[in-house]
Short mmCIF file of C-alpha atoms and ligand atoms in Angstrom, two decimals:
data_model
loop_
_atom_site.label_atom_id
_atom_site.label_comp_id
_atom_site.label_asym_id
_atom_site.label_seq_id
_atom_site.Cartn_x
_atom_site.Cartn_y
_atom_site.Cartn_z
CA MET A 8 67.33 130.37 92.63
CA GLN A 9 64.12 132.20 91.76
CA HIS A 10 64.12 133.92 95.15
CA PHE A 11 67.40 135.52 96.14
CA PRO A 12 68.08 135.75 99.86
CA ILE A 13 69.22 139.17 101.11
CA PHE A 14 69.11 141.00 104.44
CA LEU A 15 67.21 144.31 104.34
CA ASP A 16 68.14 147.24 106.54
CA THR A 17 64.90 148.05 108.33
CA ALA A 18 66.20 150.88 110.52
CA GLY A 19 64.07 153.99 110.07
CA ARG A 20 61.81 152.26 107.50
CA ARG A 21 58.10 151.42 107.57
CA ILE A 22 56.59 147.97 107.32
CA VAL A 23 52.86 147.87 106.73
CA VAL A 24 50.56 144.96 107.51
CA SER A 25 47.07 144.79 106.08
CA GLY A 26 44.87 142.54 108.22
CA GLY A 27 44.31 141.81 111.89
CA GLY A 28 43.72 138.06 112.21
CA ASP A 29 45.89 135.00 112.82
CA ALA A 30 47.97 135.41 109.66
CA ALA A 31 48.77 139.00 110.59
CA VAL A 32 49.69 138.05 114.17
CA ALA A 33 52.03 135.30 112.95
CA LYS A 34 53.85 137.67 110.61
CA LEU A 35 53.94 140.45 113.20
CA ARG A 36 55.76 138.19 115.63
CA LEU A 37 58.64 138.19 113.13
CA ILE A 38 58.32 141.75 111.90
CA LEU A 39 58.38 143.16 115.44
CA LYS A 40 61.91 141.77 115.81
CA THR A 41 63.12 144.27 113.20
CA ALA A 42 64.11 147.89 113.69
CA ALA A 43 61.28 149.09 111.42
CA THR A 44 58.30 151.24 112.32
CA VAL A 45 55.35 148.86 112.07
CA GLU A 46 51.83 149.87 111.08
CA VAL A 47 48.81 147.63 111.01
CA PHE A 48 45.60 148.37 109.13
CA ALA A 49 42.59 146.35 110.31
CA GLU A 50 38.96 147.00 111.07
CA ASN A 51 39.01 144.22 113.66
CA ALA A 52 42.32 143.46 115.27
CA ASP A 53 43.26 140.40 117.29
CA PRO A 54 43.74 141.10 121.03
CA ALA A 55 47.48 140.44 120.58
CA ILE A 56 47.66 143.30 118.11
CA GLU A 57 45.61 145.54 120.39
CA ALA A 58 48.07 144.76 123.17
CA TRP A 59 51.09 145.58 121.00
CA ALA A 60 49.41 148.83 120.00
CA ALA A 61 48.76 149.65 123.66
CA ASP A 62 52.43 148.96 124.43
CA GLY A 63 53.40 151.31 121.62
CA VAL A 64 55.44 148.76 119.65
CA LEU A 65 53.23 149.26 116.60
CA THR A 66 50.62 151.68 115.31
CA LEU A 67 47.14 150.28 114.77
CA HIS A 68 44.79 151.98 112.31
CA ARG A 69 41.31 150.66 112.91
CA ARG A 70 40.30 150.72 109.25
CA ALA A 71 41.15 148.94 105.99
CA LEU A 72 44.29 149.82 104.08
CA ALA A 73 43.53 152.65 101.66
CA ASP A 74 45.26 154.45 98.77
CA GLY A 75 48.33 156.30 99.92
CA ASP A 76 48.77 154.28 103.14
CA ALA A 77 51.75 152.40 101.70
CA GLU A 78 53.54 155.56 100.57
CA GLY A 79 57.21 155.30 101.59
CA ALA A 80 56.78 151.81 103.04
CA MET A 81 59.55 149.30 102.39
CA LEU A 82 57.43 146.18 102.78
CA VAL A 83 53.71 145.59 102.72
CA TYR A 84 52.13 142.36 103.91
CA GLY A 85 48.69 141.33 102.66
CA ALA A 86 47.55 139.29 105.64
CA SER A 87 43.77 139.84 105.57
CA GLU A 88 42.95 136.22 104.71
CA ASP A 89 40.41 137.74 102.34
CA ASP A 90 41.12 137.67 98.61
CA ALA A 91 39.41 140.95 97.76
CA ALA A 92 41.15 142.83 100.57
CA ASP A 93 44.55 141.35 99.77
CA THR A 94 44.15 142.13 96.08
CA ARG A 95 43.46 145.75 97.04
CA ALA A 96 46.47 145.77 99.34
CA LYS A 97 48.62 144.50 96.48
CA THR A 98 47.50 147.29 94.16
CA ILE A 99 48.07 149.92 96.85
CA ALA A 100 51.51 148.54 97.72
CA GLU A 101 52.65 148.33 94.11
CA ALA A 102 51.43 151.87 93.38
CA ALA A 103 53.60 153.03 96.29
CA GLY A 104 56.63 151.10 95.01
CA ALA A 105 56.74 148.86 98.10
CA LEU A 106 57.63 145.18 98.01
CA PHE A 107 54.46 143.19 98.54
CA ASN A 108 53.97 139.83 100.22
CA TRP A 109 50.64 138.08 100.08
CA VAL A 110 50.76 135.69 102.99
CA ASP A 111 50.63 132.09 101.78
CA ASN A 112 50.30 133.13 98.15
CA LEU A 113 53.67 132.66 96.46
CA GLU A 114 52.51 133.62 92.95
CA GLN A 115 51.13 136.98 94.06
CA SER A 116 54.16 137.91 96.15
CA ALA A 117 57.25 139.88 95.21
CA PHE A 118 59.16 138.30 98.08
CA ILE A 119 58.74 135.51 100.58
CA THR A 120 59.55 135.42 104.26
CA PRO A 121 62.02 132.65 105.06
CA ALA A 122 62.07 130.41 108.10
CA ILE A 123 64.36 132.28 110.48
CA VAL A 124 66.81 131.07 113.07
CA ASP A 125 67.22 134.03 115.37
CA ARG A 126 70.46 134.38 117.26
CA ASP A 127 70.52 138.10 116.61
CA PRO A 128 72.83 139.48 115.26
CA VAL A 129 73.38 136.02 113.81
CA THR A 130 70.35 135.18 111.70
CA VAL A 131 69.88 132.24 109.39
CA ALA A 132 67.25 132.48 106.67
CA ILE A 133 65.96 129.23 105.21
CA GLY A 134 63.93 129.10 102.04
CA THR A 135 62.68 126.34 99.80
CA GLU A 136 61.02 128.50 97.11
CA GLY A 137 57.76 127.49 98.74
CA ALA A 138 58.40 123.90 97.72
CA ALA A 139 58.85 122.27 101.10
CA PRO A 140 57.88 124.37 104.14
CA VAL A 141 58.08 121.24 106.29
CA LEU A 142 61.70 120.79 105.31
CA ALA A 143 62.45 124.44 106.09
CA ARG A 144 60.96 124.04 109.56
CA HIS A 145 62.95 120.88 110.09
CA ILE A 146 66.21 122.58 109.14
CA LYS A 147 65.31 125.51 111.40
CA ARG A 148 64.77 123.23 114.38
CA ASP A 149 67.95 121.36 113.62
CA LEU A 150 69.98 124.57 113.52
CA GLU A 151 68.33 125.93 116.64
CA ASP A 152 69.36 122.79 118.47
CA ARG A 153 72.92 123.19 117.30
CA LEU A 154 73.50 126.91 117.77
CA PRO A 155 73.99 127.92 121.39
CA VAL A 156 71.37 130.40 122.55
CA ALA A 157 74.22 132.63 123.70
CA LEU A 158 75.59 132.86 120.18
CA GLY A 159 73.86 136.17 119.50
CA ALA A 160 75.20 137.70 122.68
CA LEU A 161 78.66 136.35 121.95
CA ALA A 162 78.57 137.87 118.48
CA ARG A 163 77.49 141.25 119.84
CA ILE A 164 80.25 141.23 122.42
CA GLY A 165 82.73 139.93 119.85
CA LYS A 166 81.88 142.69 117.40
CA ALA A 167 83.09 145.32 119.80
CA PHE A 168 86.35 143.41 120.14
CA ARG A 169 87.14 143.28 116.43
CA GLY A 170 89.50 146.24 116.64
CA ALA A 171 91.53 144.65 119.43
CA ALA A 172 91.72 141.38 117.52
CA GLU A 173 93.43 143.18 114.68
CA ALA A 174 96.60 142.87 116.71
CA LEU A 175 96.68 139.34 115.30
CA PRO A 176 97.93 138.93 111.74
CA PHE A 177 95.17 138.80 109.14
CA GLY A 178 94.09 135.36 107.93
CA ARG A 179 94.61 132.10 109.68
CA ALA A 180 95.77 133.51 113.05
CA ARG A 181 92.79 135.80 113.35
CA ARG A 182 90.37 133.10 112.23
CA ASP A 183 91.75 130.67 114.78
CA PHE A 184 91.25 133.25 117.50
CA TRP A 185 87.61 133.81 116.56
CA SER A 186 86.75 130.13 116.25
CA ASP A 187 88.31 129.58 119.64
CA TYR A 188 86.04 132.28 121.04
CA TYR A 189 82.78 131.29 119.36
CA LEU A 190 83.08 127.54 119.47
CA ARG A 191 85.22 126.72 122.49
CA SER A 192 85.94 129.32 125.15
CA GLY A 193 83.14 131.85 124.59
CA PRO A 194 79.99 129.80 125.28
CA PRO A 195 81.06 128.40 128.69
CA ALA A 196 82.51 131.76 129.78
CA TYR A 197 79.26 133.53 128.89
CA GLU A 198 77.18 130.89 130.59
CA LYS A 199 79.17 131.27 133.78
CA ALA A 200 79.58 135.02 134.05
CA GLY A 201 77.56 136.64 131.26
CA GLU A 202 79.02 139.56 129.37
CA THR A 203 81.88 140.01 131.88
CA GLY A 204 82.83 136.37 131.41
CA ALA A 205 82.84 136.66 127.64
CA LEU A 206 84.94 139.84 127.76
CA GLU A 207 87.45 138.19 130.07
CA ALA A 208 87.62 135.20 127.75
CA LEU A 209 88.33 137.52 124.81
CA ASP A 210 91.16 139.19 126.72
CA TRP A 211 92.98 136.07 127.75
CA LEU A 212 92.34 134.35 124.43
CA LEU A 213 93.92 137.25 122.60
CA GLU A 214 96.91 137.17 124.89
CA ARG A 215 97.34 133.46 124.32
CA HIS A 216 96.94 133.68 120.56
CA LEU A 217 99.39 136.58 120.33
CA ALA A 218 101.94 134.50 122.22
CA GLU A 219 101.53 131.54 119.89
CA THR A 220 104.20 131.03 117.29
CA PRO A 221 102.99 131.49 113.71
CA LYS A 222 101.49 128.39 112.15
CA VAL A 223 103.54 126.20 109.86
CA GLY A 224 101.95 124.95 106.69
CA ARG A 225 100.98 121.36 106.12
CA VAL A 226 99.30 119.19 103.54
CA ALA A 227 96.45 116.72 103.87
CA LEU A 228 96.07 114.26 101.00
CA VAL A 229 92.35 113.67 101.18
CA GLY A 230 90.04 111.18 99.51
CA ALA A 231 86.89 112.88 98.24
CA GLY A 232 85.04 109.61 97.64
CA PRO A 233 83.18 108.66 94.48
CA GLY A 234 81.07 111.80 94.19
CA ASP A 235 78.13 111.74 96.61
CA PRO A 236 79.02 114.39 99.24
CA GLU A 237 77.47 112.18 101.92
CA LEU A 238 80.15 109.63 101.20
CA LEU A 239 82.85 111.99 102.41
CA THR A 240 84.47 111.02 105.69
CA MET A 241 84.04 113.39 108.62
CA LYS A 242 87.78 113.99 108.49
CA ALA A 243 87.51 115.02 104.86
CA ARG A 244 84.68 117.42 105.75
CA ARG A 245 86.76 118.93 108.52
CA ALA A 246 89.79 119.28 106.25
CA LEU A 247 87.65 121.12 103.66
CA ASP A 248 86.28 123.31 106.41
CA GLU A 249 89.73 124.38 107.50
CA ALA A 250 91.67 124.45 104.24
CA ASP A 251 93.42 127.58 103.03
CA VAL A 252 94.12 126.04 99.65
CA VAL A 253 92.34 123.14 97.93
CA ILE A 254 94.11 121.51 95.00
CA HIS A 255 91.68 119.10 93.39
CA ASP A 256 91.38 116.70 90.49
CA ARG A 257 88.77 117.23 87.85
CA LEU A 258 87.16 114.03 89.07
CA VAL A 259 86.07 115.71 92.32
CA ALA A 260 82.36 116.54 92.13
CA PRO A 261 81.37 120.24 92.26
CA GLU A 262 78.99 119.55 95.18
CA ILE A 263 82.02 118.54 97.20
CA LEU A 264 84.07 121.60 96.28
CA GLU A 265 81.13 123.69 97.50
CA LEU A 266 81.95 122.44 100.98
CA ALA A 267 85.36 124.06 101.01
CA ARG A 268 85.74 127.10 103.26
CA ARG A 269 84.49 130.14 101.39
CA GLU A 270 87.81 131.96 101.56
CA ALA A 271 89.80 128.91 100.42
CA LEU A 272 91.72 129.17 97.19
CA LEU A 273 90.51 126.42 94.82
CA ILE A 274 92.96 125.16 92.23
CA GLU A 275 91.99 122.58 89.64
CA ALA A 276 94.90 120.31 88.88
CA GLY A 277 92.98 118.88 85.96
CA LYS A 278 93.99 115.26 86.35
CA GLU A 279 91.34 112.83 85.22
CA GLY A 280 92.81 109.38 84.95
CA PHE A 281 95.52 109.74 82.39
CA GLY A 282 93.80 112.51 80.47
CA PRO A 283 95.17 115.97 79.74
CA SER A 284 96.53 117.33 82.98
CA MET A 285 98.72 119.67 84.88
CA LYS A 286 102.09 117.91 85.08
CA GLN A 287 102.59 115.90 88.26
CA ASP A 288 105.72 117.91 89.03
CA ASP A 289 103.73 121.12 88.81
CA ILE A 290 101.13 119.79 91.22
CA CYS A 291 103.85 118.80 93.68
CA ALA A 292 105.49 122.21 93.33
CA LEU A 293 102.17 123.93 93.93
CA MET A 294 101.54 122.01 97.17
CA VAL A 295 105.03 122.70 98.44
CA GLU A 296 104.85 126.38 97.55
CA HIS A 297 101.59 127.03 99.40
CA ALA A 298 102.47 124.93 102.44
CA ALA A 299 105.87 126.62 102.68
CA ARG A 300 104.03 129.94 102.98
CA GLY A 301 102.15 128.60 106.00
CA ALA A 302 98.95 127.48 104.31
CA TYR A 303 96.94 124.41 105.18
CA VAL A 304 96.75 122.70 101.81
CA VAL A 305 94.16 120.04 101.08
CA ARG A 306 95.12 117.90 98.12
CA LEU A 307 91.72 116.52 97.20
CA LYS A 308 91.55 113.39 95.11
CA GLY A 309 88.56 111.47 93.76
CA GLY A 310 87.84 108.21 95.57
CA ASP A 311 90.68 107.04 97.78
CA PRO A 312 94.04 108.78 97.40
CA SER A 313 95.91 105.50 97.56
CA VAL A 314 94.12 104.00 94.55
CA TYR A 315 95.51 105.18 91.20
CA GLY A 316 96.08 108.58 92.74
CA ARG A 317 99.87 108.98 92.38
CA LEU A 318 100.01 109.47 96.10
CA ASP A 319 103.61 108.34 96.49
CA GLU A 320 105.03 110.94 94.14
CA GLU A 321 103.27 113.69 96.05
CA VAL A 322 104.31 112.36 99.44
CA ASP A 323 107.93 112.06 98.25
CA ALA A 324 107.89 115.68 97.10
CA LEU A 325 106.52 116.82 100.47
CA ASP A 326 109.11 114.79 102.36
CA ALA A 327 111.85 116.25 100.21
CA ALA A 328 110.65 119.76 101.08
CA GLY A 329 110.34 118.90 104.78
CA ILE A 330 106.60 119.58 104.85
CA SER A 331 104.41 117.56 107.18
CA TRP A 332 101.53 115.66 105.67
CA ASN A 333 98.83 113.14 106.42
CA VAL A 334 96.53 110.97 104.33
CA VAL A 335 92.76 110.89 104.81
CA PRO A 336 91.36 107.79 103.12
CA GLY A 337 88.22 107.90 101.00
CA ILE A 338 85.71 105.53 99.51
CA THR A 339 87.12 104.20 96.29
CA ALA A 340 85.09 103.89 93.08
CA ALA A 341 85.14 100.09 93.33
CA SER A 342 83.31 100.19 96.68
CA ALA A 343 80.70 102.59 95.37
CA ALA A 344 80.22 100.49 92.23
CA ALA A 345 79.83 97.28 94.26
CA ALA A 346 77.25 99.05 96.42
CA SER A 347 75.31 100.14 93.36
CA LEU A 348 75.23 96.53 92.16
CA GLY A 349 74.16 95.25 95.56
CA GLN A 350 77.07 92.83 95.39
CA SER A 351 80.01 92.19 97.61
CA LEU A 352 83.51 92.41 96.22
CA THR A 353 84.50 89.11 97.81
CA LYS A 354 82.22 86.16 98.45
CA ARG A 355 82.70 82.81 100.09
CA ASP A 356 82.96 80.02 97.50
CA ARG A 357 83.19 82.49 94.64
CA ASN A 358 86.26 84.66 95.03
CA SER A 359 88.45 84.93 98.08
CA GLY A 360 90.29 87.89 96.62
CA VAL A 361 89.51 90.88 94.44
CA ARG A 362 91.88 92.76 92.20
CA PHE A 363 92.08 96.46 91.53
CA LEU A 364 93.40 96.92 88.01
CA THR A 365 93.88 99.81 85.67
CA GLY A 366 92.86 99.62 82.05
CA HIS A 367 95.46 102.18 81.18
CA ASP A 368 98.89 103.11 82.40
CA VAL A 369 101.53 105.57 81.29
CA LYS A 370 102.59 103.18 78.53
CA GLY A 371 99.06 102.69 77.14
CA PHE A 372 96.68 99.75 77.60
CA ALA A 373 97.87 97.89 80.67
CA GLU A 374 98.93 94.22 80.69
CA HIS A 375 97.86 91.97 83.55
CA ASP A 376 97.92 88.34 84.56
CA TRP A 377 95.12 87.53 82.11
CA ARG A 378 95.44 83.77 82.52
CA SER A 379 94.52 83.81 86.20
CA LEU A 380 91.84 86.46 85.65
CA ALA A 381 90.21 84.28 83.02
CA LYS A 382 89.44 81.54 85.57
CA PRO A 383 85.81 81.15 86.67
CA GLY A 384 84.67 83.20 89.66
CA GLU A 385 87.40 85.85 89.41
CA VAL A 386 86.41 89.41 90.29
CA ALA A 387 88.29 92.57 89.35
CA ALA A 388 87.51 96.27 89.55
CA ILE A 389 89.09 97.82 86.49
CA TYR A 390 89.66 101.57 86.68
CA MET A 391 90.12 103.75 83.63
CA ALA A 392 88.89 100.93 81.42
CA LYS A 393 86.41 102.58 79.06
CA LYS A 394 88.87 103.20 76.25
CA GLY A 395 90.69 99.91 76.73
CA ALA A 396 87.54 97.78 76.98
CA ARG A 397 88.07 96.10 73.60
CA PHE A 398 91.65 95.31 74.51
CA ILE A 399 90.68 93.85 77.91
CA GLN A 400 87.89 91.82 76.33
CA GLY A 401 90.26 90.41 73.66
CA ARG A 402 92.97 89.50 76.15
CA LEU A 403 90.58 87.72 78.52
CA MET A 404 88.81 85.76 75.77
CA MET A 405 92.16 84.79 74.30
CA HIS A 406 93.13 83.33 77.68
CA GLY A 407 89.97 81.28 77.86
CA ALA A 408 87.55 83.39 79.89
CA ALA A 409 83.92 82.36 79.39
CA PRO A 410 82.16 84.68 76.94
CA ASP A 411 79.15 84.88 79.26
CA THR A 412 81.22 86.05 82.25
CA PRO A 413 79.17 88.89 83.75
CA VAL A 414 80.62 92.39 83.56
CA SER A 415 78.99 95.51 84.97
CA VAL A 416 80.10 98.92 83.86
CA VAL A 417 79.19 101.49 86.50
CA GLU A 418 79.29 105.09 85.35
CA SER A 419 79.33 108.00 87.83
CA ALA A 420 78.89 105.66 90.78
CA SER A 421 77.06 107.28 93.74
CA ARG A 422 76.23 110.43 91.76
CA PRO A 423 72.72 111.44 90.70
CA ASP A 424 73.54 110.49 87.10
CA GLN A 425 74.80 107.02 88.04
CA ARG A 426 74.23 104.38 85.34
CA VAL A 427 74.80 100.65 85.43
CA LEU A 428 75.42 98.78 82.22
CA ALA A 429 75.00 95.04 82.81
CA THR A 430 76.66 93.02 80.09
CA THR A 431 78.88 90.00 79.44
CA LEU A 432 82.48 89.71 78.41
CA ALA A 433 81.48 88.83 74.84
CA ARG A 434 79.36 91.96 74.42
CA LEU A 435 81.43 94.32 76.56
CA ALA A 436 83.13 96.55 74.00
CA ALA A 437 80.08 96.81 71.73
CA ASP A 438 77.81 97.67 74.66
CA ILE A 439 80.20 100.33 75.95
CA ASP A 440 80.36 101.91 72.48
CA ALA A 441 76.57 101.89 72.27
CA GLY A 442 76.23 103.16 75.85
CA ASN A 443 77.71 106.55 75.02
CA MET A 444 79.26 106.98 78.46
CA THR A 445 80.71 110.38 79.24
CA GLY A 446 81.20 110.20 83.02
CA PRO A 447 83.92 108.32 84.90
CA ALA A 448 83.26 104.60 84.67
CA ILE A 449 84.58 101.52 86.36
CA LEU A 450 84.37 98.02 84.99
CA MET A 451 83.33 95.37 87.48
CA TYR A 452 84.57 92.14 85.95
CA GLY A 453 82.83 88.98 87.21
CA LEU A 454 79.93 90.82 88.87
CA ALA A 455 76.36 91.23 87.65
CA PRO A 456 73.87 93.52 89.40
CA ARG A 457 71.94 91.60 92.01
CA ALA A 458 68.51 91.25 90.43
CA ALA A 459 66.01 93.75 91.78
CA GLU A 460 63.36 91.00 91.98
CA ALA A 461 65.61 88.87 94.13
CA ALA A 462 66.21 91.74 96.53
CA LEU A 463 62.53 92.58 96.93
CA PRO A 464 61.16 89.58 98.89
CA ALA A 465 64.07 89.85 101.31
CA LEU A 466 63.15 93.45 101.92
CA ASN A 467 59.50 92.60 102.48
CA GLU A 468 60.46 89.90 104.93
CA GLU A 469 62.49 92.39 106.90
CA GLN A 470 59.57 94.76 107.05
CA ALA A 471 57.11 92.08 108.13
N1 SAH B 239 91.43 107.39 93.39
C1 SAH B 239 90.26 107.06 92.60
C2 SAH B 239 90.60 106.53 91.25
C3 SAH B 239 91.33 107.51 90.36
S1 SAH B 239 91.61 106.91 88.76
C4 SAH B 239 89.38 106.10 93.39
O1 SAH B 239 89.80 105.60 94.43
O2 SAH B 239 88.25 105.85 92.98
C5 SAH B 239 90.20 107.52 87.91
C6 SAH B 239 89.23 106.40 87.56
O3 SAH B 239 88.49 106.04 88.70
C7 SAH B 239 88.19 106.77 86.53
O4 SAH B 239 88.69 106.66 85.22
C8 SAH B 239 87.13 105.71 86.79
O5 SAH B 239 87.53 104.47 86.24
C9 SAH B 239 87.22 105.57 88.29
N2 SAH B 239 86.19 106.36 88.98
C10 SAH B 239 86.39 107.38 89.83
N3 SAH B 239 85.22 107.86 90.31
C11 SAH B 239 84.26 107.10 89.76
C12 SAH B 239 82.84 107.07 89.87
N4 SAH B 239 82.16 107.94 90.65
N5 SAH B 239 82.17 106.14 89.15
C13 SAH B 239 82.82 105.26 88.37
N6 SAH B 239 84.15 105.25 88.24
C14 SAH B 239 84.87 106.15 88.92
#
């Protein structure tokens, strides 16, 4: 973040604009929304500026910006669309200790003006470090479509009600009240009867929320998917949005944890396959403890919680403590890996079934029905298999699997650092050693990546 977004208090301050053409008018449209005293310096001013001056919303000096004009100003905009004039404005602004913005010249500016979604007092500032103004405008439009126009008014009315709302206990109860107001009851009430409607809604909402019995805690056991935040389910998103406490595995990508409600308590339970970890009993105790205190606990697990996630132990512990729970499924690593290979997990005339296996269990390298796996056409997704690759390879070869059986090792499936290692059973262990894989990896036995060349003509045909 080279440019840090902040909100400046403009009340009683001066903002100076040097220039009177289109660039100045565009900036003034934004600046005039602030509480600042606005001064424009321009020998020739656009009629819009003349009109603002006549209305008294800004002061127009019909001359170029000169030494001393920026004294005491908070912001100075160089909007002359003339390099020599803007260079002068920069010198004058800097001498006065004001922050200077050269319109459309990122390098020469001390700050940039973001794209703004204005639902005053709710304002959203969008910046892309100058990299993608089109994207910023797109996000702005998107947000404007989604935020009710009345939101600003609702916020203003709501602000005055904050004291009354303190009758509700701090935390969840008060938050529920406010989301009810802003997202459900407030907008229609305001639409129907303006400020009076919104105030009435606040009154009866408060009454209703005060009458409600305090919330009981609960636990959602949620699949976080393989890593790409866009592969979260909408239910998982919602759970993260509402969670009071998030207890997550180390496998859960940081981008996903970012989505948790800002006030949520994040606890890393450290489990990563069978690696060093918080003891399972401690994790169970932690969930129970927080839920018993009334918190909404999200137990966030990589992939799908029902696949090598020790779901049953956690559910048993919750049942034993009488805490209600639900499971939100997620996309398991095998699905993401198959997608990255462009292959299906099952295929007519090849394999009518697919196995999920673990390379490792509590006792060490895991034993499986190697004889049936060694048959041609078998497919298995082997989790936690990096360390046990040599063992798996040995067992399968010993039971007669073809040395050239394809195996794909997919590391960090669906994440930006995803890697696919396409190999064969005979070369598996050596290739993994040489591959230097540090991320989570899944071994897709019996599947090779669909060749990129083979995929291409099909794509072209579709486009034609
Ligand atoms: N519940 C998880 C699996 C937990 S066991 C799921 O459904 O995916 C942990 C193992 O899952 C890792 O050792 C690795 O084998 C696999 N894994 C999880 N995320 C992965 C990813 N993004 N890419 C490749 N393998 C992954």
